[in-house]
PDB file of C-alpha atoms in Angstrom:
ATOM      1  CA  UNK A 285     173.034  50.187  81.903  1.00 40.00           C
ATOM      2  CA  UNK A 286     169.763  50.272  83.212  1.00 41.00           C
ATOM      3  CA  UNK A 287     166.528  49.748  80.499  1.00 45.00           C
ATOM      4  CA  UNK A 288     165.045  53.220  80.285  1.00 47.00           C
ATOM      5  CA  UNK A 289     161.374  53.413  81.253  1.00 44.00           C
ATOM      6  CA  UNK A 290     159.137  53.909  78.851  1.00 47.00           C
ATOM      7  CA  UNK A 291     157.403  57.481  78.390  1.00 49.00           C
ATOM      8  CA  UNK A 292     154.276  57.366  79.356  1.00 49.00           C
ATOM      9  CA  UNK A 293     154.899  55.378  82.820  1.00 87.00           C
ATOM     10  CA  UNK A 294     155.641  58.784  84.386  1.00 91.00           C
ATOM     11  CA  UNK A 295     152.159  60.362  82.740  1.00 91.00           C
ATOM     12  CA  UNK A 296     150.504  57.332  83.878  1.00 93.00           C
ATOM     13  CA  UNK A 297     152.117  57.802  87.405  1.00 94.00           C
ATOM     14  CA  UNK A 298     151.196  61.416  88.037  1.00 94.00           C
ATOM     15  CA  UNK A 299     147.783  60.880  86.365  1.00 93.00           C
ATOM     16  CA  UNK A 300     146.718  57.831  88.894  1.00 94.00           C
ATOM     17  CA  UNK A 301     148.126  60.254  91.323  1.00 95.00           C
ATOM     18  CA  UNK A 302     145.773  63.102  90.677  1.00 92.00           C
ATOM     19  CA  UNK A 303     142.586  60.576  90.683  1.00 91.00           C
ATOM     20  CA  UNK A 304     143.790  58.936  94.114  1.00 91.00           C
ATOM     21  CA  UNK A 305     143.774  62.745  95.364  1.00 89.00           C
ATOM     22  CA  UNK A 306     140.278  63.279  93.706  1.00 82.00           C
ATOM     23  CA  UNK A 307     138.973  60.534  95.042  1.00 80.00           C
ATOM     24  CA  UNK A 308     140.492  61.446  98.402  1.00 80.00           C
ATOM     25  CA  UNK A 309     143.161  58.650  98.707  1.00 88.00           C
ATOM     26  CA  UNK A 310     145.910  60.876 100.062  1.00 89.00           C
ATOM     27  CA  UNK A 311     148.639  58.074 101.161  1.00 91.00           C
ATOM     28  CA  UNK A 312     147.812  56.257  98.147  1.00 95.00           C
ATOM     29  CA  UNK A 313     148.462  59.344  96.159  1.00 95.00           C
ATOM     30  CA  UNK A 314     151.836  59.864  97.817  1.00 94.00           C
ATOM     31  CA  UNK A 315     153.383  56.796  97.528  1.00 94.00           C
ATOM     32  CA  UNK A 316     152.026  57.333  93.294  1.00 96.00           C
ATOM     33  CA  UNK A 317     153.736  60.247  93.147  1.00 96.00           C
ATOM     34  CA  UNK A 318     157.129  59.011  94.640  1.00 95.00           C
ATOM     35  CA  UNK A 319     156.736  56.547  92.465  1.00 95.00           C
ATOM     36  CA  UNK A 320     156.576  59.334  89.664  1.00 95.00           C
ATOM     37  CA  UNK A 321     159.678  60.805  91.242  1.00 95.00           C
ATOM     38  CA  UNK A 322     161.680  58.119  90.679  1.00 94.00           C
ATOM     39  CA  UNK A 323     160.794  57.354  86.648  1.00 93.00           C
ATOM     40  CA  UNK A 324     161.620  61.228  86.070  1.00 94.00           C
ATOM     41  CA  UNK A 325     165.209  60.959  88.074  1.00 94.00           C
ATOM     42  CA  UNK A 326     165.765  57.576  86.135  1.00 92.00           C
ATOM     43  CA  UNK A 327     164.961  59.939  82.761  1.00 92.00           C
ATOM     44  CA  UNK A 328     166.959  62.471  83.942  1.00 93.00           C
ATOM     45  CA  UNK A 329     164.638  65.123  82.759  1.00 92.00           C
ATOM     46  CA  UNK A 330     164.630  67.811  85.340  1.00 93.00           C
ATOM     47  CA  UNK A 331     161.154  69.558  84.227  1.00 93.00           C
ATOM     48  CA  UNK A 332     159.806  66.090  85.048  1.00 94.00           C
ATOM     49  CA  UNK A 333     161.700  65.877  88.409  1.00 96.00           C
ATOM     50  CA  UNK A 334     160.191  69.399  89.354  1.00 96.00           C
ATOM     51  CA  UNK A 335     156.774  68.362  88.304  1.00 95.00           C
ATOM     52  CA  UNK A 336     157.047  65.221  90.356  1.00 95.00           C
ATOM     53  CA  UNK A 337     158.549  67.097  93.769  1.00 97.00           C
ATOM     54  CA  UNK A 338     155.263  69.724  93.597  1.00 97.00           C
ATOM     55  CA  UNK A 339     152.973  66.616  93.055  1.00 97.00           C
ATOM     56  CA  UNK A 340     154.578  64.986  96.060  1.00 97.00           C
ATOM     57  CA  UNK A 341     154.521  68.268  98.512  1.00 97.00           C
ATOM     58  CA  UNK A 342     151.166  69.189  97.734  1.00 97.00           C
ATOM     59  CA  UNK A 343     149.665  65.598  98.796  1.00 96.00           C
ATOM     60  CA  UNK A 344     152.381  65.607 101.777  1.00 96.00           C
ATOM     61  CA  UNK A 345     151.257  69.026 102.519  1.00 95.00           C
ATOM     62  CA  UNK A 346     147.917  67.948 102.986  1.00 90.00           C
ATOM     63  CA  UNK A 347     148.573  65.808 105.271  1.00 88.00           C
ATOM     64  CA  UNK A 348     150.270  67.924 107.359  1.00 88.00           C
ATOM     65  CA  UNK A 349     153.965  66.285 106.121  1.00 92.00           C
ATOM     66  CA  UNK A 350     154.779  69.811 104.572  1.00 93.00           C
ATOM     67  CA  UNK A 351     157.929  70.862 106.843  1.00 95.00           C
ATOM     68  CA  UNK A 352     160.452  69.029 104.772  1.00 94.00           C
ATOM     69  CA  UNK A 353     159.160  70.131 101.476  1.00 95.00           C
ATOM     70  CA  UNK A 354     159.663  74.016 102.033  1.00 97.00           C
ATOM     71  CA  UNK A 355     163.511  73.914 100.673  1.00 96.00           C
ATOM     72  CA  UNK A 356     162.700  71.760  97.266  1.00 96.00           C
ATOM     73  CA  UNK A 357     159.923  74.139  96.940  1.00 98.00           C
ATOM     74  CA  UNK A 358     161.715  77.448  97.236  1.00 97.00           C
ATOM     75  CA  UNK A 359     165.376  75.879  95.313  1.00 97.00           C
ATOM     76  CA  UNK A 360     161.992  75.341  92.116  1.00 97.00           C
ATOM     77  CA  UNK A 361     161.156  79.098  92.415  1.00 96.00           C
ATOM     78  CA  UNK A 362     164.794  80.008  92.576  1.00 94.00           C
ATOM     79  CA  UNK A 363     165.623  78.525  89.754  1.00 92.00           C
ATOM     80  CA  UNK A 364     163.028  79.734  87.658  1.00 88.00           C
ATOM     81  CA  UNK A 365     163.428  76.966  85.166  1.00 81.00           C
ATOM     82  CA  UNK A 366     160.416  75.624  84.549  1.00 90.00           C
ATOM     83  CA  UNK A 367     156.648  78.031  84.471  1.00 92.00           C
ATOM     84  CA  UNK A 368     154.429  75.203  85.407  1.00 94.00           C
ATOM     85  CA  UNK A 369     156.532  73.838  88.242  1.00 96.00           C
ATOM     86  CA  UNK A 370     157.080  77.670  89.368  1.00 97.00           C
ATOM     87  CA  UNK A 371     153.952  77.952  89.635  1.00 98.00           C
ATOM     88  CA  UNK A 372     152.722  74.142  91.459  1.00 98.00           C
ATOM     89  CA  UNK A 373     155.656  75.308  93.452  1.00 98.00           C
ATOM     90  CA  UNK A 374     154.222  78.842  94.517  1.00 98.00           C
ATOM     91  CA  UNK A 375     150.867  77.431  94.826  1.00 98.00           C
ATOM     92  CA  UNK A 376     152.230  74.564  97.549  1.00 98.00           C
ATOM     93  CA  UNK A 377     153.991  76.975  99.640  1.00 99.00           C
ATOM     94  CA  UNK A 378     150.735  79.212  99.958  1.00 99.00           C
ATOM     95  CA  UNK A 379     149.059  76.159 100.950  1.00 97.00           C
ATOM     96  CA  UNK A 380     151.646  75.244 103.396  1.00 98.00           C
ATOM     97  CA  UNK A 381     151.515  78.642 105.089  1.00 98.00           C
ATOM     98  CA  UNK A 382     147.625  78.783 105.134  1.00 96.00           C
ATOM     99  CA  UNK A 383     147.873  75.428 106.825  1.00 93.00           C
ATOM    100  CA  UNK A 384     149.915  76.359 109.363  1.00 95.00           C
ATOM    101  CA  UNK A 385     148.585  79.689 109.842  1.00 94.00           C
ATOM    102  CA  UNK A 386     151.028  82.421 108.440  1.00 97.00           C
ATOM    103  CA  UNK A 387     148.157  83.849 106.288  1.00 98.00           C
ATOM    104  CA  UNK A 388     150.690  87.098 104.858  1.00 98.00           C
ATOM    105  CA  UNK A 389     153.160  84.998 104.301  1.00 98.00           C
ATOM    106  CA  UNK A 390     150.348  82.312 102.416  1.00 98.00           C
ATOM    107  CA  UNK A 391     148.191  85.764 100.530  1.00 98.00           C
ATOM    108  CA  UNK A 392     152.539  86.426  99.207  1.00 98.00           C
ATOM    109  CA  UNK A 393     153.194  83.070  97.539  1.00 99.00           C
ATOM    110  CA  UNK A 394     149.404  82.569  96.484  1.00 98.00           C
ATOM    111  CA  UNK A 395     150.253  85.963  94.201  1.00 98.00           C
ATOM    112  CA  UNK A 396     153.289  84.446  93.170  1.00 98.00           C
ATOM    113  CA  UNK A 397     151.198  81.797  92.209  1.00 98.00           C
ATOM    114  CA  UNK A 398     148.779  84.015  90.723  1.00 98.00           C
ATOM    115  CA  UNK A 399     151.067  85.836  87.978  1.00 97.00           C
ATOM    116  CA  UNK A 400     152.616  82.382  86.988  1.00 96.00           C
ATOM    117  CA  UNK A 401     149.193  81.135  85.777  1.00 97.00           C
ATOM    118  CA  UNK A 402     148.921  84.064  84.002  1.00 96.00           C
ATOM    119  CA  UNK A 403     151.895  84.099  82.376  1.00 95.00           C
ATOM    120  CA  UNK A 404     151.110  80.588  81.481  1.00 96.00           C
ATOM    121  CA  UNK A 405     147.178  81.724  79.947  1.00 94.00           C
ATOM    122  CA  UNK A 406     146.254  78.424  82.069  1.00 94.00           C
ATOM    123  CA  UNK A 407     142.844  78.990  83.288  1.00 94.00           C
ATOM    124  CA  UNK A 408     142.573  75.821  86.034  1.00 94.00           C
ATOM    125  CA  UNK A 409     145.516  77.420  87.510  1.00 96.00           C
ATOM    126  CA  UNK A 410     144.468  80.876  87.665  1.00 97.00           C
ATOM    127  CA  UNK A 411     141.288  79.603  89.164  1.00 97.00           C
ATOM    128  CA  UNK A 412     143.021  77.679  91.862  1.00 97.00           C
ATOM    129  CA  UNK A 413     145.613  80.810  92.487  1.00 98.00           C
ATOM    130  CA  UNK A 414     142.592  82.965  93.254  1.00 98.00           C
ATOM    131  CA  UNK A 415     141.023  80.251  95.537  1.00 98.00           C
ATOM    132  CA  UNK A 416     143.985  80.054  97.197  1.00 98.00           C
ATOM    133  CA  UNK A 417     144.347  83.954  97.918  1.00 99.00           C
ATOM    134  CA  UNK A 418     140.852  83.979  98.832  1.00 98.00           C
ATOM    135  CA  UNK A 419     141.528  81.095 101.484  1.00 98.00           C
ATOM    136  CA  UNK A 420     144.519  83.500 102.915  1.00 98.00           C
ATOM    137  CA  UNK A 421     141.956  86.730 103.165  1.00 98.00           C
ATOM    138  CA  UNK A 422     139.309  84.822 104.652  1.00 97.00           C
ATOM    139  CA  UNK A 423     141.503  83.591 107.447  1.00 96.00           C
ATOM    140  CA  UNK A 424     141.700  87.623 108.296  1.00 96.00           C
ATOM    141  CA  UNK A 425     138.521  88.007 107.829  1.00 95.00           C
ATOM    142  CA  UNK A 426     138.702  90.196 105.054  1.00 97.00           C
ATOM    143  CA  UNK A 427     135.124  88.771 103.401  1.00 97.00           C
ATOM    144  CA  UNK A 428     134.478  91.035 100.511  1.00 97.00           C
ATOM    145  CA  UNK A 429     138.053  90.678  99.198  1.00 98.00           C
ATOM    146  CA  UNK A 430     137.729  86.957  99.781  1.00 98.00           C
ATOM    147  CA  UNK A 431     134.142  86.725  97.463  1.00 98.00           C
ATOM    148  CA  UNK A 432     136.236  88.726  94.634  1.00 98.00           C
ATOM    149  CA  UNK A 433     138.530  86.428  94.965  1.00 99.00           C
ATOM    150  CA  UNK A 434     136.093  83.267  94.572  1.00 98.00           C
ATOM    151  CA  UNK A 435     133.946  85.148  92.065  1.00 97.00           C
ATOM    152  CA  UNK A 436     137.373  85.186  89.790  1.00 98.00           C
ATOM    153  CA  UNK A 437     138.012  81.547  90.673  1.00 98.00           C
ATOM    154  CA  UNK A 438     134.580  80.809  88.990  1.00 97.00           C
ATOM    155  CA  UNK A 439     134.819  82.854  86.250  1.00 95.00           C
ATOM    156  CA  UNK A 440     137.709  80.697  85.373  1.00 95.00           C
ATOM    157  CA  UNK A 441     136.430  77.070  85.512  1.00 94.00           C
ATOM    158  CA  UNK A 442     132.877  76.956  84.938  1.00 85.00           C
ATOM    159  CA  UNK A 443     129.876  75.081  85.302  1.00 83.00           C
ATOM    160  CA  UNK A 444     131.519  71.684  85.319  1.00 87.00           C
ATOM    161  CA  UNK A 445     131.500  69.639  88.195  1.00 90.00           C
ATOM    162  CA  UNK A 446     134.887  68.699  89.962  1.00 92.00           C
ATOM    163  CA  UNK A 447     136.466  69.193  93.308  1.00 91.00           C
ATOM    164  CA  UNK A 448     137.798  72.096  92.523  1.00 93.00           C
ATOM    165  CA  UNK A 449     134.340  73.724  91.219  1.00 96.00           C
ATOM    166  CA  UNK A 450     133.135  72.766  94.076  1.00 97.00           C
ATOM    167  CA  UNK A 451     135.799  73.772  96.639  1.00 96.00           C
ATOM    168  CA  UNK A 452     135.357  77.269  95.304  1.00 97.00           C
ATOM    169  CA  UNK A 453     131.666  76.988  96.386  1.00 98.00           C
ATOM    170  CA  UNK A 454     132.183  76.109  99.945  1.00 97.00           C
ATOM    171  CA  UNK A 455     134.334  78.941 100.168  1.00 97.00           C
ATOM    172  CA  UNK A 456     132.284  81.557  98.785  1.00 98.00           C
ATOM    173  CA  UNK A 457     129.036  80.199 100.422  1.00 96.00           C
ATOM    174  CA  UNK A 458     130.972  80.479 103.685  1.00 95.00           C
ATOM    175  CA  UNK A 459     131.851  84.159 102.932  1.00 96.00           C
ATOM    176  CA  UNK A 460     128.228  85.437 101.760  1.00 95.00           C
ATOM    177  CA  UNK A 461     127.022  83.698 105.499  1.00 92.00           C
ATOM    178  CA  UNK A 462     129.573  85.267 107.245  1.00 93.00           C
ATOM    179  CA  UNK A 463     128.302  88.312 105.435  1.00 94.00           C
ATOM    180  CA  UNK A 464     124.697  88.190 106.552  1.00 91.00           C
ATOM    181  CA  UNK A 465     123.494  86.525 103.367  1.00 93.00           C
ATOM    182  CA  UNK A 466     122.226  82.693 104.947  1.00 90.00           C
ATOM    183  CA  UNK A 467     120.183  82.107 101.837  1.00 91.00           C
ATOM    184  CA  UNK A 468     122.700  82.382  99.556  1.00 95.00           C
ATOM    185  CA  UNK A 469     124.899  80.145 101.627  1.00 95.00           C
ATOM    186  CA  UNK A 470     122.603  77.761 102.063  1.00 96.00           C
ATOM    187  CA  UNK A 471     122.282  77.514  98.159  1.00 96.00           C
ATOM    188  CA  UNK A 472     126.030  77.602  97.561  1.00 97.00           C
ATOM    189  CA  UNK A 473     127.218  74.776 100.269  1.00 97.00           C
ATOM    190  CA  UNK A 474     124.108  72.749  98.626  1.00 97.00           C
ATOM    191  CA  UNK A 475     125.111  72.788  94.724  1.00 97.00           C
ATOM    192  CA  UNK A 476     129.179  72.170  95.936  1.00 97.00           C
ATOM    193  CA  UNK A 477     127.567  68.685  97.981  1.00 96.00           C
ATOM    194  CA  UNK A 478     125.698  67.406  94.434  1.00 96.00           C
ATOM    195  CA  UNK A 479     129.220  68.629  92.277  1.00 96.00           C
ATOM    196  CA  UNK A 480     131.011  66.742  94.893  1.00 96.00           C
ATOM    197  CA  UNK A 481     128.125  63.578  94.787  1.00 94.00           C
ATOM    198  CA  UNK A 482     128.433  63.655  91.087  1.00 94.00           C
ATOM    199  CA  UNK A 483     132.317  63.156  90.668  1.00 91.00           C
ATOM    200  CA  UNK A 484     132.216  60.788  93.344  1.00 90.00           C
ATOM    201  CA  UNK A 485     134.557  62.937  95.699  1.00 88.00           C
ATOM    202  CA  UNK A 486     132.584  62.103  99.302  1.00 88.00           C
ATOM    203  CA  UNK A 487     135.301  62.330 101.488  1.00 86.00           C
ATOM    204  CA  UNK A 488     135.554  66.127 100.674  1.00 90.00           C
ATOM    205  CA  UNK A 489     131.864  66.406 101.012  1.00 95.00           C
ATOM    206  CA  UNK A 490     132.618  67.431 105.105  1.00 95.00           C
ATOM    207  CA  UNK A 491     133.268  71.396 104.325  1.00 94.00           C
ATOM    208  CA  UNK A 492     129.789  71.665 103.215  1.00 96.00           C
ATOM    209  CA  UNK A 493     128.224  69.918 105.906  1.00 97.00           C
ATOM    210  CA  UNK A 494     130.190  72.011 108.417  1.00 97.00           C
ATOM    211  CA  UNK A 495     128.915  75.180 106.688  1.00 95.00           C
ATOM    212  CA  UNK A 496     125.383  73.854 106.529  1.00 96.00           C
ATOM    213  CA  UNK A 497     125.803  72.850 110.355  1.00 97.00           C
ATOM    214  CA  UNK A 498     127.115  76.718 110.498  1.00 94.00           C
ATOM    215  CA  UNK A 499     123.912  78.253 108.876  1.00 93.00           C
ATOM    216  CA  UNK A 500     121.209  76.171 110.345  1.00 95.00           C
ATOM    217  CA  UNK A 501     122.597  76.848 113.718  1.00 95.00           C
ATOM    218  CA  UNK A 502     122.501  80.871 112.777  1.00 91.00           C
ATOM    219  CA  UNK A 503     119.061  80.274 111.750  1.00 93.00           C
ATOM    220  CA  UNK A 504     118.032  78.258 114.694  1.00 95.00           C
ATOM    221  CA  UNK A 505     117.570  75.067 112.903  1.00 97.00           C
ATOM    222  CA  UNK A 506     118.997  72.947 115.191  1.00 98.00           C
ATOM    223  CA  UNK A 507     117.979  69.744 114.366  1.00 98.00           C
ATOM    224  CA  UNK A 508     119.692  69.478 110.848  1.00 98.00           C
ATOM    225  CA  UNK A 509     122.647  71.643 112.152  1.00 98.00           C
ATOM    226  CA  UNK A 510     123.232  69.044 114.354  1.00 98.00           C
ATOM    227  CA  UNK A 511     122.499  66.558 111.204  1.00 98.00           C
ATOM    228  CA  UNK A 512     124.906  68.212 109.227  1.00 98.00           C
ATOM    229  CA  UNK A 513     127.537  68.605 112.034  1.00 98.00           C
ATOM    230  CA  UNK A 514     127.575  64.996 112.586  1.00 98.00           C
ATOM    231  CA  UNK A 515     128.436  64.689 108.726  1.00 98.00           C
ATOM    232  CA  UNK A 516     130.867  66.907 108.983  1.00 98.00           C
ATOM    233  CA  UNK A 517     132.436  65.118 112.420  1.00 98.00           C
ATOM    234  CA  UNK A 518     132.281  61.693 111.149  1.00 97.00           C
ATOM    235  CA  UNK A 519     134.290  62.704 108.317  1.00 96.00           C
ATOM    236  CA  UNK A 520     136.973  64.442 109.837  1.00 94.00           C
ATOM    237  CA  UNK A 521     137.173  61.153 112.042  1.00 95.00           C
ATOM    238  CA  UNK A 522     137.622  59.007 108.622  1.00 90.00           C
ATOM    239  CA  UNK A 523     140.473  61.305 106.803  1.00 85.00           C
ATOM    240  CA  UNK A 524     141.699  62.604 109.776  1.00 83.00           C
ATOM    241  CA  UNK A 525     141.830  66.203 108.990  1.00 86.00           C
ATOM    242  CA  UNK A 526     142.396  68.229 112.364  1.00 88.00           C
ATOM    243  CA  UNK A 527     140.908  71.915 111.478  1.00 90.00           C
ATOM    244  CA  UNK A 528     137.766  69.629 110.563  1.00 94.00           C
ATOM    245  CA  UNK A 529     137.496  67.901 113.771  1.00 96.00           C
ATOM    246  CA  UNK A 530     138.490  71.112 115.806  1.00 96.00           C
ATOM    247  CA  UNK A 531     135.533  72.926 113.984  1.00 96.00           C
ATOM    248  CA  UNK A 532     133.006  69.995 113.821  1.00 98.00           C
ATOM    249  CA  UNK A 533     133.539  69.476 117.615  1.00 98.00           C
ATOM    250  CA  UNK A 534     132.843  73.233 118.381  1.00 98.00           C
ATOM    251  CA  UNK A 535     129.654  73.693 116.254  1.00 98.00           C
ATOM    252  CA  UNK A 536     128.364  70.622 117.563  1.00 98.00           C
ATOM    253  CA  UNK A 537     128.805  71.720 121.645  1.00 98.00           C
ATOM    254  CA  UNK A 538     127.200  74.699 120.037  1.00 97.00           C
ATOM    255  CA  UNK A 539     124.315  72.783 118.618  1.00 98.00           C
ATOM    256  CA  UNK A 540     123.946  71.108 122.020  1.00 98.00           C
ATOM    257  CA  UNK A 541     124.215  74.324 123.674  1.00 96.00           C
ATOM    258  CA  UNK A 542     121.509  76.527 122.337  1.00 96.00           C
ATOM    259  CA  UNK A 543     119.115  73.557 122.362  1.00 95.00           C
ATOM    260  CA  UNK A 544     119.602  73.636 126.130  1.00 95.00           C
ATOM    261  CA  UNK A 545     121.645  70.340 126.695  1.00 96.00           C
ATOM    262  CA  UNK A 546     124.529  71.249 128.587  1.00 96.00           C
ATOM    263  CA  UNK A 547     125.898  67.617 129.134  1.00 97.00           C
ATOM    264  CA  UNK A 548     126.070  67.102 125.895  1.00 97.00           C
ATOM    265  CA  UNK A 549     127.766  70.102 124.660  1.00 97.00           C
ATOM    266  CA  UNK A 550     130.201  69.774 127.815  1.00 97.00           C
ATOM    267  CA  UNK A 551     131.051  66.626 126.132  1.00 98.00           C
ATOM    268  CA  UNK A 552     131.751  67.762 122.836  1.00 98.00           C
ATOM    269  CA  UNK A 553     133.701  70.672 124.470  1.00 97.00           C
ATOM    270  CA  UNK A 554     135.773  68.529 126.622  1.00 97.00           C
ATOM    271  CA  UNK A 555     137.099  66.364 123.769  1.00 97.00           C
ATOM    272  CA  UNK A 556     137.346  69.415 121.961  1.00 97.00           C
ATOM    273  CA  UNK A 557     139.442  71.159 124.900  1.00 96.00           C
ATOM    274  CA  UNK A 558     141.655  67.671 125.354  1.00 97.00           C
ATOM    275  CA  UNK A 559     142.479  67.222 121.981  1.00 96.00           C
ATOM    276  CA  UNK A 560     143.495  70.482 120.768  1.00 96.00           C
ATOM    277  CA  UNK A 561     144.029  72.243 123.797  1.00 95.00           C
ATOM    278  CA  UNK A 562     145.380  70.433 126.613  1.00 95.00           C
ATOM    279  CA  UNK A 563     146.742  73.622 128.063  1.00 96.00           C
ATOM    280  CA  UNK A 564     143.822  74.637 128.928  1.00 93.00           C
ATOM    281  CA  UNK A 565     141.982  72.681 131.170  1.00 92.00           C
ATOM    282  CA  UNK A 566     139.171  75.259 131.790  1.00 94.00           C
ATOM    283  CA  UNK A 567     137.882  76.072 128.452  1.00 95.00           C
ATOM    284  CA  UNK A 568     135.133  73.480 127.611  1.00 95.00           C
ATOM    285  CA  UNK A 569     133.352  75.355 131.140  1.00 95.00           C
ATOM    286  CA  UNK A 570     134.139  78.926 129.536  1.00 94.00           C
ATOM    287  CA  UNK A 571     132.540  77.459 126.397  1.00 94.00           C
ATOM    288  CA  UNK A 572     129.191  76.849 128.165  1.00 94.00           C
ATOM    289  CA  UNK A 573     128.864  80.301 129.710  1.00 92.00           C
ATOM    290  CA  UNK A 574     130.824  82.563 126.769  1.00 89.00           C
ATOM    291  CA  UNK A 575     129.411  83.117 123.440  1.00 84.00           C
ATOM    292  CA  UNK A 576     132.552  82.089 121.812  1.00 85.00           C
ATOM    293  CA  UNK A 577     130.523  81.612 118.278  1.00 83.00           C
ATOM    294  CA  UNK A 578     130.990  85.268 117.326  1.00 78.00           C
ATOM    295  CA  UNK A 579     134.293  85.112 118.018  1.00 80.00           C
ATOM    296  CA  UNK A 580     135.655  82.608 115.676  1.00 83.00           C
ATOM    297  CA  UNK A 581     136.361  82.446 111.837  1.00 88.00           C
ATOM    298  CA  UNK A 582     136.238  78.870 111.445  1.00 88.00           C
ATOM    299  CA  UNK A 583     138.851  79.391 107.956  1.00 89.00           C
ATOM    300  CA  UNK A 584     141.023  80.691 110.885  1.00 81.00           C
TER     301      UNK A 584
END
C-alpha cells in the first residue's frame, strides 16, 4: 500500500495554485492544480477531488482549454454534493459561456452561481458571482444592469487591493464610459492599475490600459490613447489572450485613424483582419472609411 500524503500537501497545492493565477502564471497554475488533483484522488476524499477539478477548469478555461471541462463541471452540479464546489462549478461554466460567447446561457449559470454563495454567506464569492453576471449583461449591452451588478460586487469585497477588487473596477469604469460618464471612467480604470501595481498582478494590468486607450480616444486625446493602447497590445502579445489582441488592434487603427494616418491604421487593421478574420479579406479597407467604433461593445 501506497504511503498516504500528508494533509496539508493538497492545501499547499491549491494555495501555490491560486498565487501562480494571481500573479498571472496560468500554465504554471495548471500543472499545480493537477498536481492537487492527484493528492485528493490518492486521499480518496471526493469534496477534495471536486475542489481540485473546478481549480483545474477555471485556469484551463482561461486559457481557452474549457471544452473538455463542461461534463466534470455539470456531473459537480448534478450531484449537488458539495456547496463550495457547486458553486466554483457554476461560476466556471458562466465563465466558459461568456468566453465563448453564449452570454444567456453564461447570465443562467452566473445565477446559479449567485444563490450558491449565498447559501454559503461567503462574501468573495458573492462578489465574484455578481461580477460575473455583470460580465454576461455587458456583453448585451445592458449597462445600467451591468453597474448594479458591479456596484454589488463592491459592496462585497471592499477597499482592499487584489485582482479581484480591481477586476470589478475595470468593469464598472468601462460601463459608466460607455454611459457617457468619461470622468468617472477615467478615475475607475486608474485606481484598478495602482490595486493591480500594488499586489504585483501586471500582467492583468492590460484591461485598464485598453479602457484608458478607449476614453482618451473618445476624448480626443490621442497621444496617450495610443500610449495606453500600446500597453494594452503588448500585453495581450505576452499572455496571449485573443479578445485582448482583437480589441487592442482595433483601438489602435482607430488611434491611427482619427489622427489622420491611414498607413498606419491600415496596418493595424490588416493584422487585425488576418488574424481574426481571414474570411474577410476586405474589412481592414471598410475599417478606414466606416465608423465601426460605435458599433462595437468591446466586452462583446
Amino acid at each position: 500500500m501506497r504511503p498516504a500524503l500528508p494533509t496539508a500537501s493538497f492545501d499547499d497545492l491549491r494555495e501555490a495554485g491560486r498565487q501562480a493565477v494571481e500573479a498571472g502564471r496560468l500554465h504554471e497554475a495548471l500543472g499545480l492544480f493537477d498536481e492537487a488533483l492527484r493528492a485528493a484522488r490518492h486521499e480518496g476524499d471526493p469534496e477534495r477531488i471536486d475542489l481540485a477539478v473546478c481549480n483545474r477548469s477555471a485556469v484551463a478555461i482561461t486559457l481557452g482549454e474549457g471544452d473538455g471541462e463542461l461534463a466534470r463541471l455539470r456531473a459537480i452540479l448534478l450531484r449537488n454534493a458539495h456547496p463550495e464546489a457547486c458553486f466554483a462549478a457554476a461560476y466556471n461554466l458562466s465563465r466558459y459561456y461568456e468566453l465563448t460567447k453564449a452570454f444567456k446561457k453564461g447570465l443562467f449559470y452566473g445565477r446559479i452561481a449567485r444563490d450558491r454563495a449565498r447559501m454559503l454567506r461567503r462574501g468573495e464569492y458573492l462578489a465574484k458571482s455578481h461580477n460575473q453576471i455583470g460580465n454576461c449583461l455587458l456583453a448585451e449591452s445592458y449597462f445600467d444592469e451591468a453597474v448594479a451588478e458591479y456596484q454589488s460586487a463592491l459592496d462585497q469585497l471592499g477597499l482592499a487591493d487584489s485582482v479581484e477588487f480591481a477586476t470589478v473596477l475595470i468593469n464598472l469604469g468601462y460601463c459608466r464610459t460607455m454611459l457617457g460618464d468619461p470622468r468617472e471612467g477615467f478615475r475607475l480604470a486608474f485606481r484598478a492599475l495602482r490595486s493591480l501595481r500594488r499586489v504585483g498582478a501586471h500582467l492583468y494590468e492590460a484591461w485598464p490600459h485598453l479602457d484608458l486607450c478607449y476614453a482618451y480616444l473618445e476624448i480626443g486625446r490621442l497621444e496617450r490613447a495610443r500610449r495606453h493602447g500600446q500597453h494594452a497590445l503588448a500585453l495581450a502579445e505576452k499572455t496571449g489572450h485573443r479578445d485582448l489582441l482583437k480589441n487592442a488592434l482595433f483601438l489602435l487603427g482607430e488611434v491611427e485613424q482619427a489622427e489622420g494616418r491611414s498607413d498606419a491604421a491600415y496596418g493595424h487593421f490588416q493584422r487585425l483582419q488576418s488574424e481574426f478574420y481571414p474570411e474577410s479579406p476586405r474589412l481592414a479597407n471598410l475599417m478606414l472609411v466606416v465608423d465601426m467604433r460605435r458599433m462595437i461593445n468591446l466586452r462583446a
